[in-house]
Each structure stands twice: as structure tokens, then as C-alpha cells.
Amino acid sequence: MTIKDIAKLSGVGVSTVSRVLNDRPDVSEESRRRVLSIIAEHNYLPNNSARSLVRTKSDAIGLVVRGVQNPFYTGIIRAIERDLDAAGCTMVMRQIGSCDDEIKCGAMMEREKRLQGIIFLGGRSDYTPEEIALLNVPFVCCSYTNSYGSLDPHKYSSVTIVDEQEAYRAVMELAQKGHRRIAALVANPMDYSICQLRCSGYSRALRELGIAPEEGEIIRADDFTIESAYRAVTERLKKPADFTAIFAIADDMAIGAMRALRESGRSVPDDCSIIAIDGLTVSEYIYPMLTTLCQPTDEMGARSVELLLGVIQGGAHRHLTLPTTLRAGQSVRDLTK
Amino acid sequence: MTIKDIAKLSGVGVSTVSRVLNDRPDVSEESRRRVLSIIAEHNYLPNNSARSLVRTKSDAIGLVVRGVQNPFYTGIIRAIERDLDAAGCTMVMRQIGSCDDEIKCGAMMEREKRLQGIIFLGGRSDYTPEEIALLNVPFVCCSYTNSYGSLDPHKYSSVTIVDEQEAYRAVMELAQKGHRRIAALVANPMDYSICQLRCSGYSRALRELGIAPEEGEIIRADDFTIESAYRAVTERLKKPADFTAIFAIADDMAIGAMRALRESGRSVPDDCSIIAIDGLTVSEYIYPMLTTLCQPTDEMGARSVELLLGVIQGGAHRHLTLPTTLRAGQSVRDLTK
DNA sequence: GTGAAAGCGCTAACAT
DNA sequence: ATGTTAGCGCTTTCAC
């Protein structure tokens, strides 16, 4: 069943059918109705490849997810898929490891799949203009942004929380409960990501609290996984540790840390408190319940799609920052009481 | 840059270029080399839409994921994407809720995206021949199968663990530690899924242990989520409960149950043991560490792709069952000591 | 071994 | 408002 058949059956030309298919105004009500009924009757569906071919572009939007293991992304992916689908787009997802380069991956996909645009879920914050010149379609960074200002903000969109500020807030939350010796659990900063921003927020908080940098302490894991965090904290705890709290840059990392603390004989929160950023569902069910700043995942996904489609339709690039919500668990001890 | 340009530049006809592109044997070594070098030089990539159009099929494989929230699927999805990509296919994923119908979704996608085949990740076990007649491309069921035999096994492929047997094994694991009053935590059986199979395994184990059905007890959650499991168990524990162990049909559900037990003042495993099936990473990090039967997720994904591509290339449908691995945590108390 | 040419199903001038 | 037609970039006969 092709457009020709429909044309013949409806007693009109192919262009009229094409016009109906594409919701163009210049068709008489009568023709439109007839064509539509024939289409419905025969359950006809236009061939996407033919459309893409002649339009020299497809209906495909790329989604490059960096850091496959991150459970924080699943909610965002669901929202993106839902909204992309509703907009009639095909989502082509690719998951890459935290060491792979998302721009290269995006550029490849763009050519291979003739993408209309790309959403990057997680990535580096230090793109250079030369680098993104590889990308010829609009893109939006979801959950991170080009915080170092090396990019012209009019060249890309982003949807994020204010990482530095939220990290600051998390540390201040600990400080408010009387903690001063606060360690930060971070991922390998070689991957210039939100990790650095959250680190800055941590440092700024310490400074404002009048805590000398030496009193702070940074525990570095290889990546954002539970396993790495567990290993890093376990390793650290083999030496004397006098911090009373840990700020983990991600829920998963906090969960890894909690096991390490437990196995070293420390109780959370009695011997060591812990706070994180992300707001995974599971964090609310573990023991002790994790105190964390929840990111609005559904909205982050929805907004990313909205921005991208806007740019594709000729709109301007925009940068959205969304607020987090504190979810108080039992992982932070109040030292002031 | 089109095939024509490459032809001109290489000084050959388009058909020769096409032959090279498609790895056909009937090209002289000389022509092949020249064409290949021009292609490399200009970084040429054939237009997928044009290919799909003339071949009257695309390179797309559909992945319908049922039960979006299930973290157990992420590892499988990663493996599927990786292997599909390696095979030169485009994965088109759609996530549906546990109440949506995957066959209808697959049928829609098949037409819309001109799929070559479909992988269903999670789904009902009771398809009818009439139902799957909606599907005109080969499909494989990943993580479940048509266990009621209403389908001709030559019409579809599947990759699963032996759910009934593994559930049996889990319960027997509890029995071996001296447990006799064992409850099962299951999802709503209206969704005819692995849930039923795991229930049967539970019942068979009880029977073999000589435990009367009344002594067993089934706790039903609305679905497979952590939240539902938590709610169901919390509700149940408002009444007197004398079971000493729970068999949860999924890790996530066990995690929800553990919080419910804790909040009701019961200690795991001292007052109540718990065992599950799935083997999520996080289960190994929570307290107490969950004892569970790990599914080989990476292999399940890889095998699903393998089977599907085999069938697409004219091979026969096959049904694979994979073994689980017991991961002993601390959530089961040994009553015999 | 190779090239010319006929489509694949659709959109978008262009003509009416 | 509607039909005719020329491609979009590729694969595949078919003739050489």
C-alpha cells in the first residue's frame, strides 16, 4: 500500500494525498475527508524511509547516555522517550562508558542516522568550539552544562540543576547539624563533569564556614559507580579518619560508602553522617534512609525535549536550571543536640 | 556526497561503488581499492534512508521494555544495544507501563519504523496465536517465555531463566536453613508473567517440604516496584505474622519488604529472613546484604540479539534457558544452628 | 568485471 | 484546490 494506491482509491492525485498526510491547509474539506477515510480503511502508513530520503532528513533524535550504569538516568530517559514519541520523533539511544567521548559518538550517529538533533545525558563540561563544530545539528546537554564558558551559550541548550549551589547546600545542611570535619566523596575529576562543580560547591561551603582546606578531605573514586565508591572509601578507612560526615556527589556513591563505613565498624549516622545529591528511589528504602537532594528527573527529561524541538523548529537555544528538593532521611546525625 | 560523486571521483560506475559498499565479490581488486580510498578520503557514508527505501526494509530492531521502573533491565538493555549496534542495526526502544500491551506496541512500531524484528523485554506469558498474528516480523521474548504453551515454539524465540525452578531453588535455600513458615512476596498475578511461574515454584517447594498450603502465605503487591512491595508488606504486618522468611520474586521487591520489616520492628534476618531473584548490584550494598539468585543479564541481552539476528537471516527460532548464580548475602538466618 | 537505467515511496516545485 | 512530474540516494536487474 503506497501513496499512489491511496490516491487512486480516493480518486485524487498523489500530491493531494501528500498534502493531507502533511496536514497542509490547501486541500478542500471534501478531498481531505475522502482521503482520510481511505487511509483509515486500509490502515495505510507512509513509508518513513521515503519521507526521510526526500526531506533529506529523518525523524530521528539521538540520545547519548554517558555513564551507563547510572540509575539516576532511567527516569530521565523514560521522560525523554515519552515526549519524543509524542512529538512523532524516533529516539535513537546510545549508551557510552564514562571514558568514551560523547561528542564523537554524537557526530557519528548524526551522520549514520541522519539525526535532527541530539540530547546528551551526562557529559563533560569543558567542550571547546572546535570540538562541537563536529556537530551540525542542535543539541542539548541534560544534567550538565558548559560551566566553564568555553562555549557560546547561543550555540547549545542545557537543562541542569545548579550543581555548585546544590553541593554547597548539601554541605551547609551538614554544617547546620554541627558537622565541621566533612569529607567529600567524588569521582575521578579527570572527567570534567558535574563532579568538579559539586567539588567547588563543597570547597566554597568549607571556606564560608571558616574551615581550612586542610581540614576538608576529598575521597576520590574511579567513577560514579557504587562499586568504585565502595572501594575508594574502604581504602580510605584503612587509615585513621576523623571526619564526622561525608558529602557524596551521587546517591549511588553514598550507598557504596555506607557499606564501606559499616564494614569498617562505623555506624551511619552515629559515627559518620552522609548526605548526597540525586534522589534515587532506592535511597529511600535502604537502611539508614539516605538524606539527599532530589533532582526533578521527569521534568529534566521533558524540558530537554522541549528545548531541542524548539531549536529544531527555528527557536533560540536556552539554558534552564531546575531546583532540587531536600529529602530528609536518617543518614545525618544532629551533633548540636 | 552521494554514491554518484564517489563513482565519478573513482572513475567507475555507481553500481561498482554499490558493490564495494555491500561487500560483493564481483569487483576487481583494483576498482575496490580505488573506491575504498576515495570513500575514506571523503569520509563518505551511504544514506540509510535511501538504502532502506530500495531494500523495502530498514536496519531497525525494536526493543519493547515492559515495566519501565525495573532496574533489573538496564544491564540487559545495555547488552542489547551494544550487540545490535555492532551488527549494524539501529535499536528503537520503547518503554511501556506494566499495564500496557506490548504486542500492540510492537505491532505499531513494526509498521511505523519498518522493523526487521523485535525484542520484548518483560511481558506476558500467555500470548495467543491470534494475538501474535499482529506481528509480521520475528521476535524474541527476553526474560520470559510463553510458558503455557499456547504458542507454537517455532514461531518465536526466547531467552529466560527457568523461573519456576529458580523460585523452587530459592525456597529450598530457605528450607535448608530450617525455615518452614515461608511467605512469598509477589506482584499482581493479573499480569500473567514470570510472577505466576515463580509462584508455582514456591508452591511446589512447599508441597515437597510437606508444608500444607495454608501454612504458606502469599503477599501480593500491585506491581514489581519497590514502593508497591513496601506498601503490601507494611499492610500485611499490621496483622500478626508468624512466617520466619520471605521469598520475594524480585530484588527490588525484597528491598521494599526489608524497609517494611524494619519499620515494623522486625530485624532481618534475626526475626525474618529474605531471599529474592534478580541480582541487582545495589542488593549487594544494602544492609543487610540481600541473598539472591543472580540472573546473567549481559548474556541474556547478548543471546536475545543473537537469536533474533539468526532468525532474521533465515535461521530457526530457538529457546534458551540460562542458569542463575546464588549470591549469598546476610539476609537469611540459619535456624538450624 | 562493469555501467546504464529502472525503480523504491515520497515531497515539492510547477503548471493548471 | 489539484494533478503532473522531477528528483531524493541507493540497489539491482540486464546487457555488454
XYZ file of C-alpha atoms (C1' of nucleotides) in Angstrom:
706
model
C 0.000 0.000 0.000
C 1.661 3.212 -1.190
C 0.632 6.810 -1.626
C -0.234 6.028 -5.228
C -2.727 3.378 -4.235
C -4.356 5.744 -1.801
C -4.511 8.422 -4.490
C -6.133 6.066 -6.958
C -8.599 4.739 -4.406
C -9.553 8.234 -3.326
C -9.805 9.460 -6.859
C -7.282 12.263 -6.327
C -3.647 12.866 -7.230
C -0.707 11.826 -5.112
C 0.076 15.391 -4.180
C -3.344 15.818 -2.651
C -2.746 12.735 -0.565
C 0.657 14.057 0.375
C -0.930 17.327 1.405
C -3.419 15.548 3.604
C -0.652 13.423 5.082
C 1.300 16.513 5.983
C -1.644 18.491 7.301
C -1.401 21.221 4.722
C -4.187 23.775 4.521
C -4.611 23.880 0.743
C -6.922 20.891 0.411
C -10.691 21.030 0.148
C -12.561 19.654 3.108
C -14.185 17.137 0.839
C -10.933 15.715 -0.576
C -9.395 15.604 2.845
C -12.264 13.621 4.265
C -12.259 11.159 1.410
C -8.516 10.590 1.547
C -8.560 10.266 5.321
C -11.278 7.655 5.194
C -9.436 5.604 2.576
C -6.284 5.826 4.663
C -8.116 4.655 7.741
C -9.895 1.923 5.853
C -6.675 0.469 4.511
C -4.687 1.135 7.588
C -2.112 2.917 5.485
C 1.103 4.308 6.953
C 3.568 6.382 4.905
C 6.984 4.903 4.363
C 9.347 6.668 6.648
C 12.445 5.934 4.613
C 10.967 7.548 1.535
C 9.997 10.577 3.551
C 13.404 10.888 5.126
C 15.036 10.451 1.759
C 13.219 13.239 0.024
C 13.283 15.581 3.001
C 16.993 14.829 3.298
C 16.494 14.405 6.989
C 14.905 11.854 9.259
C 12.603 11.988 12.236
C 15.390 10.703 14.440
C 16.661 12.344 17.589
C 19.797 10.950 19.166
C 20.151 10.295 22.866
C 23.705 9.748 24.025
C 23.815 8.488 27.598
C 27.165 8.766 29.293
C 27.828 6.560 32.253
C 25.632 3.623 31.503
C 25.489 2.322 34.994
C 23.933 5.423 36.456
C 20.456 4.527 37.706
C 19.762 8.207 38.070
C 19.280 8.402 34.321
C 16.470 5.908 33.913
C 13.752 8.320 34.951
C 15.086 10.965 32.602
C 15.311 8.514 29.722
C 11.739 7.461 30.259
C 10.541 11.060 30.123
C 12.603 11.819 27.035
C 11.321 8.764 25.218
C 7.730 9.529 26.127
C 7.851 13.123 24.938
C 9.896 12.433 21.839
C 7.443 9.760 20.861
C 4.506 12.069 21.445
C 6.170 14.559 19.113
C 6.423 11.924 16.389
C 10.164 11.502 16.656
C 12.187 8.313 16.766
C 14.600 8.155 19.656
C 17.904 6.528 18.846
C 19.720 5.859 22.073
C 23.332 5.015 22.560
C 24.962 4.323 25.886
C 28.649 5.028 26.264
C 31.116 4.407 29.048
C 32.312 7.256 31.215
C 35.608 7.262 29.362
C 34.176 7.421 25.864
C 33.738 10.692 24.090
C 30.114 11.690 23.694
C 30.770 14.328 21.043
C 32.446 11.840 18.736
C 29.652 9.385 19.360
C 27.058 12.057 18.645
C 28.822 13.122 15.472
C 28.919 9.557 14.227
C 25.272 8.994 14.994
C 24.343 12.260 13.390
C 25.778 11.064 10.113
C 24.799 7.438 10.354
C 21.245 8.036 11.436
C 20.752 11.469 9.906
C 19.707 12.904 13.227
C 17.722 16.090 13.554
C 19.154 16.843 16.939
C 20.871 15.280 19.933
C 20.298 15.122 23.651
C 23.368 14.364 25.699
C 22.587 12.808 29.037
C 25.618 13.333 31.230
C 28.861 14.554 29.775
C 31.861 16.799 30.087
C 31.508 20.445 30.953
C 34.516 21.649 29.020
C 33.660 21.392 25.357
C 35.620 23.589 23.003
C 34.145 25.392 19.999
C 36.360 23.299 17.711
C 35.002 20.163 19.270
C 31.348 20.946 18.917
C 31.955 22.066 15.364
C 31.799 18.325 14.665
C 28.110 18.557 15.426
C 25.960 20.033 12.697
C 22.612 19.631 14.397
C 21.318 21.343 17.529
C 21.960 19.618 20.827
C 21.008 19.975 24.448
C 23.012 18.940 27.464
C 20.822 17.282 30.047
C 22.010 17.194 33.667
C 25.174 19.165 32.901
C 26.227 22.281 31.065
C 29.276 24.056 29.719
C 30.046 25.658 33.021
C 33.450 26.951 32.048
C 32.006 29.255 29.477
C 34.206 27.965 26.683
C 31.124 27.725 24.523
C 28.852 30.422 23.177
C 25.562 29.877 25.076
C 23.667 30.601 21.901
C 25.137 27.501 20.307
C 23.588 24.880 22.569
C 20.888 24.355 25.177
C 21.048 22.814 28.614
C 18.888 21.630 31.464
C 20.551 21.247 34.834
C 20.361 21.791 38.488
C 22.790 24.395 39.795
C 25.383 21.826 40.751
C 27.751 24.108 42.582
C 24.969 25.670 44.573
C 23.287 22.383 45.420
C 26.556 20.892 46.609
C 27.048 23.977 48.732
C 23.572 23.499 50.114
C 24.219 19.853 50.929
C 27.385 20.683 52.831
C 25.645 23.523 54.636
C 22.949 21.088 55.612
C 25.632 19.056 57.364
C 27.182 22.165 58.905
C 23.838 23.171 60.305
C 23.763 19.892 62.202
C 27.080 20.770 63.770
C 29.451 18.990 61.407
C 32.774 20.622 60.650
C 35.033 17.793 59.624
C 33.317 16.983 56.384
C 34.798 14.807 53.668
C 33.690 14.839 50.052
C 33.291 11.641 48.084
C 33.844 12.442 44.436
C 34.524 10.683 41.165
C 37.644 10.981 39.096
C 37.852 14.638 38.163
C 39.767 13.862 35.005
C 36.351 13.570 33.561
C 35.490 17.260 33.739
C 31.919 16.908 34.762
C 29.423 17.890 37.371
C 31.929 16.321 39.711
C 34.069 19.434 39.570
C 31.145 21.735 40.112
C 29.963 19.816 43.106
C 33.507 19.876 44.400
C 33.597 23.654 44.094
C 30.366 23.939 45.995
C 31.885 21.803 48.703
C 35.016 23.957 48.864
C 33.081 27.191 48.918
C 30.947 25.903 51.773
C 34.052 24.974 53.763
C 35.557 28.394 53.133
C 32.435 30.170 54.245
C 32.330 28.045 57.334
C 35.830 29.143 58.101
C 37.147 25.632 57.749
C 40.712 25.438 56.483
C 41.101 23.486 53.250
C 43.394 21.011 55.042
C 40.587 20.178 57.389
C 38.447 19.177 54.490
C 39.186 15.963 52.714
C 38.463 14.605 49.309
C 37.992 10.909 48.682
C 38.303 10.078 45.025
C 36.610 7.117 43.386
C 37.427 5.970 39.866
C 33.959 6.688 38.582
C 30.373 7.231 39.649
C 29.530 3.620 40.401
C 28.553 2.099 43.678
C 31.484 -0.294 43.411
C 34.104 2.393 42.894
C 32.763 4.450 45.749
C 32.816 1.399 47.996
C 36.391 0.598 47.050
C 37.586 4.167 47.490
C 36.023 4.611 50.910
C 37.142 1.177 52.088
C 40.672 2.063 51.091
C 40.481 5.417 52.837
C 39.178 3.941 56.059
C 42.233 1.775 56.460
C 43.909 4.924 57.719
C 42.688 6.976 60.700
C 39.725 9.121 59.766
C 38.310 11.851 61.902
C 35.630 13.307 59.669
C 32.140 13.161 61.104
C 30.331 13.430 57.817
C 30.624 12.710 54.119
C 29.114 14.661 51.277
C 28.739 12.248 48.338
C 28.223 13.736 44.911
C 25.754 10.996 43.963
C 23.314 8.703 45.731
C 24.892 5.584 44.301
C 28.258 6.630 45.627
C 26.736 7.271 49.030
C 25.313 3.760 49.039
C 28.746 2.329 48.285
C 30.224 4.485 51.016
C 27.661 3.336 53.552
C 28.679 -0.265 53.113
C 32.332 0.669 53.465
C 31.629 2.587 56.667
C 29.594 -0.278 58.044
C 32.273 -2.827 57.291
C 34.882 -0.680 58.979
C 32.760 -0.793 62.100
C 31.346 2.700 61.830
C 27.674 3.356 62.195
C 25.767 5.740 59.960
C 24.808 8.240 61.203
C 26.167 7.737 64.728
C 29.838 7.654 63.797
C 29.612 9.255 60.400
C 26.825 11.116 58.670
C 26.261 11.130 54.949
C 24.355 13.298 52.512
C 24.170 13.086 48.733
C 22.636 14.543 45.597
C 20.313 12.728 43.165
C 17.299 11.290 44.931
C 17.142 7.719 43.653
C 14.085 5.775 44.682
C 16.150 3.070 46.301
C 17.823 5.598 48.606
C 14.545 5.948 50.391
C 14.385 2.251 51.163
C 17.842 1.409 52.348
C 18.899 1.488 55.959
C 19.506 4.081 57.137
C 17.397 6.053 54.717
C 19.657 8.384 52.804
C 19.340 12.134 53.152
C 19.644 13.563 49.678
C 18.773 16.430 47.368
C 16.357 15.064 44.762
C 16.705 16.126 41.172
C 13.467 16.573 39.216
C 14.240 13.820 36.697
C 10.946 13.747 34.883
C 10.998 17.461 34.345
C 14.624 17.408 33.267
C 13.796 14.938 30.519
C 10.653 16.750 29.442
C 12.389 20.106 29.321
C 15.280 18.743 27.314
C 12.921 17.501 24.628
C 11.022 20.764 24.693
C 14.159 22.831 24.225
C 15.531 20.637 21.468
C 12.338 20.580 19.454
C 12.099 24.320 19.885
C 15.548 24.847 18.414
C 14.882 22.412 15.574
C 11.841 24.456 14.706
C 13.971 27.526 14.494
C 13.801 28.761 18.065
C 16.732 30.044 20.082
C 18.909 27.992 22.387
C 18.080 28.292 26.064
C 19.527 27.285 29.400
C 17.270 26.037 32.137
C 18.171 25.435 35.744
C 15.810 23.464 37.924
C 15.657 23.272 41.721
C 16.225 20.180 43.840
C 14.157 19.071 46.805
C 15.660 18.004 50.090
C 14.551 14.549 51.126
C 15.485 14.102 54.740
C 16.403 10.536 55.642
C 18.210 9.256 58.705
C 21.734 9.346 57.452
C 22.638 12.665 59.044
C 23.191 12.949 62.762
C 22.465 16.193 64.564
C 25.589 16.988 66.540
C 24.115 20.084 68.138
C 21.794 18.136 70.402
C 28.428 13.500 -1.009
C 26.469 10.730 -2.731
C 27.251 7.457 -4.394
C 27.373 9.285 -7.713
C 30.109 11.602 -6.540
C 32.127 8.677 -5.299
C 31.628 6.918 -8.625
C 32.765 9.939 -10.582
C 35.749 10.538 -8.332
C 36.790 6.900 -8.555
C 36.261 6.780 -12.265
C 33.810 3.873 -12.063
C 30.041 3.454 -12.322
C 27.655 3.741 -9.402
C 26.936 0.043 -9.460
C 30.573 -0.731 -8.855
C 30.572 1.576 -5.876
C 27.411 -0.066 -4.651
C 29.070 -3.447 -4.989
C 32.019 -2.302 -2.946
C 29.706 -0.787 -0.356
C 27.903 -4.067 0.000
C 30.981 -6.242 0.033
C 30.112 -8.103 -3.130
C 32.708 -10.385 -4.635
C 32.332 -9.399 -8.280
C 34.592 -6.349 -8.237
C 38.190 -6.292 -9.359
C 40.698 -5.781 -6.601
C 41.869 -2.662 -8.336
C 38.449 -0.986 -8.504
C 37.690 -1.942 -4.948
C 40.859 -0.379 -3.670
C 40.330 2.829 -5.583
C 36.724 3.201 -4.485
C 37.576 2.409 -0.892
C 40.300 5.035 -0.819
C 38.004 7.704 -2.258
C 35.364 6.791 0.299
C 37.852 7.074 3.111
C 39.275 10.295 1.772
C 35.885 11.986 1.634
C 34.551 10.399 4.732
C 31.562 9.201 2.779
C 28.659 7.387 4.439
C 25.771 5.887 2.454
C 22.354 7.381 3.080
C 20.432 4.977 5.224
C 17.032 6.184 4.149
C 17.787 5.560 0.503
C 19.038 2.095 1.340
C 16.023 1.281 3.425
C 13.761 2.606 0.721
C 15.091 0.455 -2.055
C 15.551 -2.607 0.122
C 11.997 -2.034 1.332
C 13.155 -2.623 4.864
C 15.158 -0.738 7.417
C 18.011 -1.620 9.713
C 15.806 -1.072 12.727
C 15.208 -3.557 15.513
C 12.540 -2.732 18.070
C 13.036 -3.132 21.797
C 9.845 -3.010 23.830
C 10.579 -2.782 27.542
C 7.686 -3.621 29.811
C 7.803 -2.319 33.341
C 9.858 0.788 32.946
C 10.813 1.074 36.542
C 12.571 -2.245 36.694
C 16.276 -1.603 37.314
C 16.919 -5.226 36.502
C 16.527 -4.390 32.829
C 19.241 -1.781 32.480
C 22.052 -4.304 32.172
C 20.134 -6.259 29.571
C 19.342 -3.124 27.592
C 22.967 -2.138 27.565
C 23.996 -5.522 26.203
C 21.266 -5.475 23.574
C 22.207 -2.013 22.412
C 25.874 -2.887 22.254
C 25.384 -6.027 20.196
C 22.720 -4.583 17.943
C 24.978 -1.675 17.207
C 27.892 -3.969 16.464
C 25.688 -5.779 13.978
C 24.925 -2.511 12.205
C 21.351 -2.299 13.410
C 19.521 0.670 14.850
C 17.804 -0.040 18.136
C 14.464 1.654 18.556
C 13.424 1.364 22.163
C 10.042 1.941 23.659
C 9.227 1.642 27.331
C 5.703 0.781 28.328
C 3.959 0.554 31.663
C 3.181 -2.792 33.206
C -0.448 -2.390 32.219
C 0.153 -1.564 28.574
C 0.065 -4.203 25.907
C 3.463 -4.964 24.454
C 2.144 -6.795 21.400
C 0.092 -3.835 20.291
C 3.030 -1.558 20.892
C 5.311 -3.870 18.931
C 2.845 -4.074 16.072
C 2.611 -0.313 15.877
C 6.344 0.118 15.926
C 6.784 -2.576 13.347
C 4.730 -0.582 10.898
C 5.852 2.867 11.890
C 9.540 2.115 11.953
C 9.576 -0.762 9.459
C 11.253 -3.013 11.961
C 13.141 -6.107 10.955
C 12.473 -7.776 14.259
C 11.513 -7.143 17.861
C 12.904 -7.984 21.255
C 10.392 -7.893 24.077
C 11.955 -7.283 27.443
C 9.494 -8.451 30.049
C 5.950 -9.339 29.085
C 3.029 -11.664 29.482
C 3.430 -15.401 29.230
C 0.026 -16.110 27.771
C 0.048 -14.858 24.223
C -2.453 -16.382 21.856
C -1.754 -17.266 18.225
C -4.359 -14.694 17.150
C -2.582 -12.057 19.130
C 0.877 -12.618 17.770
C -0.534 -12.740 14.271
C -0.418 -8.960 14.573
C 3.340 -9.276 14.391
C 4.780 -9.897 10.948
C 8.432 -9.878 11.895
C 10.331 -12.332 14.073
C 10.503 -11.590 17.779
C 12.223 -12.884 20.860
C 10.977 -12.764 24.412
C 13.753 -11.806 26.779
C 13.422 -12.738 30.453
C 10.099 -14.515 29.938
C 8.540 -17.044 27.627
C 5.210 -18.489 26.578
C 5.161 -20.939 29.419
C 1.580 -22.017 28.953
C 2.309 -23.487 25.579
C -0.405 -21.556 23.810
C 2.119 -20.639 21.141
C 3.940 -22.801 18.634
C 7.576 -22.704 19.816
C 8.703 -22.483 16.214
C 7.022 -19.097 15.890
C 9.119 -17.168 18.362
C 12.347 -17.295 20.326
C 13.029 -16.753 23.992
C 15.816 -16.316 26.480
C 14.971 -16.917 30.117
C 15.991 -18.415 33.341
C 13.846 -21.346 34.417
C 11.649 -19.237 36.620
C 9.690 -21.997 38.252
C 12.809 -23.957 39.033
C 14.755 -20.971 40.327
C 11.912 -19.963 42.609
C 11.833 -23.526 43.854
C 15.549 -23.324 44.458
C 15.243 -20.067 46.373
C 12.593 -21.502 48.667
C 14.611 -24.662 49.148
C 17.552 -22.498 50.094
C 15.429 -21.115 52.925
C 14.189 -24.564 53.880
C 17.728 -25.805 54.127
C 18.361 -23.169 56.766
C 15.488 -24.518 58.761
C 12.684 -22.275 57.616
C 9.212 -23.748 57.248
C 6.874 -20.832 57.615
C 7.802 -19.105 54.408
C 5.795 -16.316 52.801
C 6.009 -15.314 49.148
C 6.039 -11.702 48.080
C 4.616 -11.480 44.589
C 3.250 -8.929 42.169
C -0.275 -8.742 40.896
C -0.852 -12.006 39.040
C -3.413 -10.422 36.768
C -0.429 -9.624 34.674
C 0.315 -13.181 33.621
C 4.038 -13.048 33.872
C 7.025 -14.622 35.466
C 5.217 -13.864 38.667
C 2.996 -16.884 38.194
C 5.899 -19.154 37.385
C 7.812 -18.091 40.424
C 4.673 -18.604 42.452
C 4.391 -22.156 41.159
C 7.976 -22.831 42.098
C 7.216 -21.569 45.568
C 4.150 -23.798 45.876
C 5.942 -26.853 44.579
C 8.710 -26.331 47.097
C 6.212 -26.096 49.931
C 4.486 -29.250 48.759
C 7.723 -31.156 48.577
C 8.629 -29.952 52.011
C 5.370 -31.335 53.246
C 4.133 -27.929 54.208
C 0.401 -27.518 53.921
C -0.692 -24.773 51.535
C -2.431 -22.959 54.415
C 0.877 -22.693 56.173
C 2.301 -20.857 53.246
C 1.268 -17.315 52.628
C 1.221 -15.063 49.635
C 1.646 -11.328 49.949
C 0.510 -9.531 46.818
C 1.864 -6.183 45.715
C 0.282 -4.133 42.950
C 3.314 -4.353 40.731
C 7.046 -5.047 40.734
C 8.168 -1.764 42.223
C 9.941 -1.161 45.469
C 7.104 1.119 46.566
C 4.354 -1.409 45.966
C 6.260 -4.123 47.750
C 6.846 -1.820 50.679
C 3.177 -0.914 50.874
C 2.000 -4.501 50.604
C 4.300 -5.815 53.294
C 3.626 -2.872 55.589
C -0.068 -3.579 55.256
C 0.424 -7.261 55.930
C 2.490 -6.671 59.036
C -0.293 -4.785 60.720
C -1.731 -8.207 61.446
C 0.076 -10.951 63.372
C 2.655 -12.669 61.203
C 4.420 -15.863 62.114
C 6.446 -16.540 58.997
C 10.180 -16.661 59.553
C 11.167 -15.967 55.983
C 10.017 -14.292 52.810
C 10.736 -15.329 49.266
C 10.497 -12.200 47.088
C 10.138 -12.673 43.367
C 12.401 -9.709 42.639
C 15.277 -7.901 44.348
C 13.510 -4.565 44.239
C 10.515 -6.044 45.977
C 12.776 -7.542 48.624
C 14.285 -4.125 49.249
C 10.837 -2.648 49.752
C 9.960 -5.520 52.057
C 13.083 -5.047 54.134
C 12.112 -1.491 54.960
C 8.624 -2.599 55.887
C 10.000 -5.301 58.181
C 12.400 -2.859 59.774
C 9.707 -0.290 60.399
C 7.502 -2.896 61.994
C 10.302 -3.562 64.440
C 11.495 -6.804 62.892
C 15.118 -7.411 62.203
C 16.357 -9.021 59.020
C 17.496 -11.736 59.278
C 17.024 -12.264 63.009
C 13.254 -12.044 63.025
C 12.618 -12.646 59.383
C 14.850 -13.874 56.592
C 14.508 -12.853 52.980
C 15.708 -14.205 49.661
C 14.996 -12.964 46.155
C 15.693 -13.463 42.470
C 17.444 -10.980 40.154
C 20.838 -9.961 41.488
C 20.807 -6.186 41.238
C 24.091 -4.508 42.016
C 22.560 -2.418 44.748
C 21.390 -5.533 46.594
C 24.969 -6.251 47.406
C 25.447 -2.908 49.091
C 22.394 -2.532 51.245
C 22.233 -3.644 54.841
C 21.825 -6.459 55.370
C 23.230 -7.627 52.071
C 20.491 -9.405 50.168
C 20.761 -13.100 49.402
C 19.595 -13.531 45.847
C 19.802 -15.621 42.705
C 21.581 -13.528 40.085
C 20.361 -13.586 36.530
C 23.037 -13.386 33.845
C 21.798 -10.085 32.432
C 24.588 -9.413 29.998
C 24.298 -12.841 28.492
C 20.528 -12.612 28.340
C 20.784 -9.478 26.251
C 23.543 -10.827 24.043
C 21.709 -14.080 23.423
C 18.486 -12.309 22.572
C 20.220 -10.322 19.858
C 21.978 -13.421 18.608
C 18.750 -15.373 18.320
C 16.869 -12.555 16.643
C 19.545 -11.849 14.053
C 19.748 -15.572 13.392
C 16.045 -15.785 12.650
C 16.131 -12.652 10.501
C 18.841 -14.286 8.450
C 16.610 -17.249 7.902
C 17.535 -19.388 10.875
C 15.084 -21.259 13.070
C 13.544 -19.985 16.279
C 15.176 -21.252 19.439
C 14.539 -21.214 23.164
C 17.401 -20.688 25.547
C 17.373 -21.126 29.280
C 20.235 -19.738 31.311
C 21.276 -20.577 34.868
C 21.318 -18.191 37.802
C 24.056 -17.875 40.381
C 23.410 -17.800 44.091
C 24.843 -14.716 45.731
C 24.813 -15.299 49.440
C 24.245 -12.161 51.469
C 23.267 -11.835 55.103
C 19.549 -11.672 54.728
C 18.937 -15.330 55.528
C 19.262 -16.640 59.054
C 20.308 -20.205 59.661
C 17.708 -21.619 62.038
C 19.438 -24.961 62.328
C 22.294 -23.608 64.399
C 34.012 -7.192 -14.111
C 31.324 -3.236 -15.213
C 27.922 0.534 -16.479
C 23.230 2.172 -17.791
C 18.889 2.576 -16.297
C 14.727 1.448 -13.810
C 12.596 1.978 -9.852
C 11.804 2.046 -4.172
C 7.685 5.797 -1.953
C 7.597 10.117 -1.075
C 7.717 15.604 -1.346
C 7.755 19.873 -3.635
C 8.034 22.671 -7.360
C 5.332 23.869 -11.245
C 1.509 24.186 -14.094
C -3.250 24.462 -14.394
C -7.606 23.452 -4.937
C -5.461 19.922 -7.567
C -2.599 16.934 -10.794
C 1.915 16.118 -13.177
C 6.493 15.344 -12.733
C 11.217 15.575 -11.371
C 14.104 14.036 -8.283
C 15.959 12.387 -3.094
C 20.349 8.285 -2.966
C 20.506 3.932 -3.294
C 20.184 -1.285 -5.129
C 19.538 -4.313 -8.714
C 18.469 -6.293 -12.997
C 20.269 -6.564 -17.503
C 23.294 -6.053 -21.281
C 27.791 -5.840 -22.526
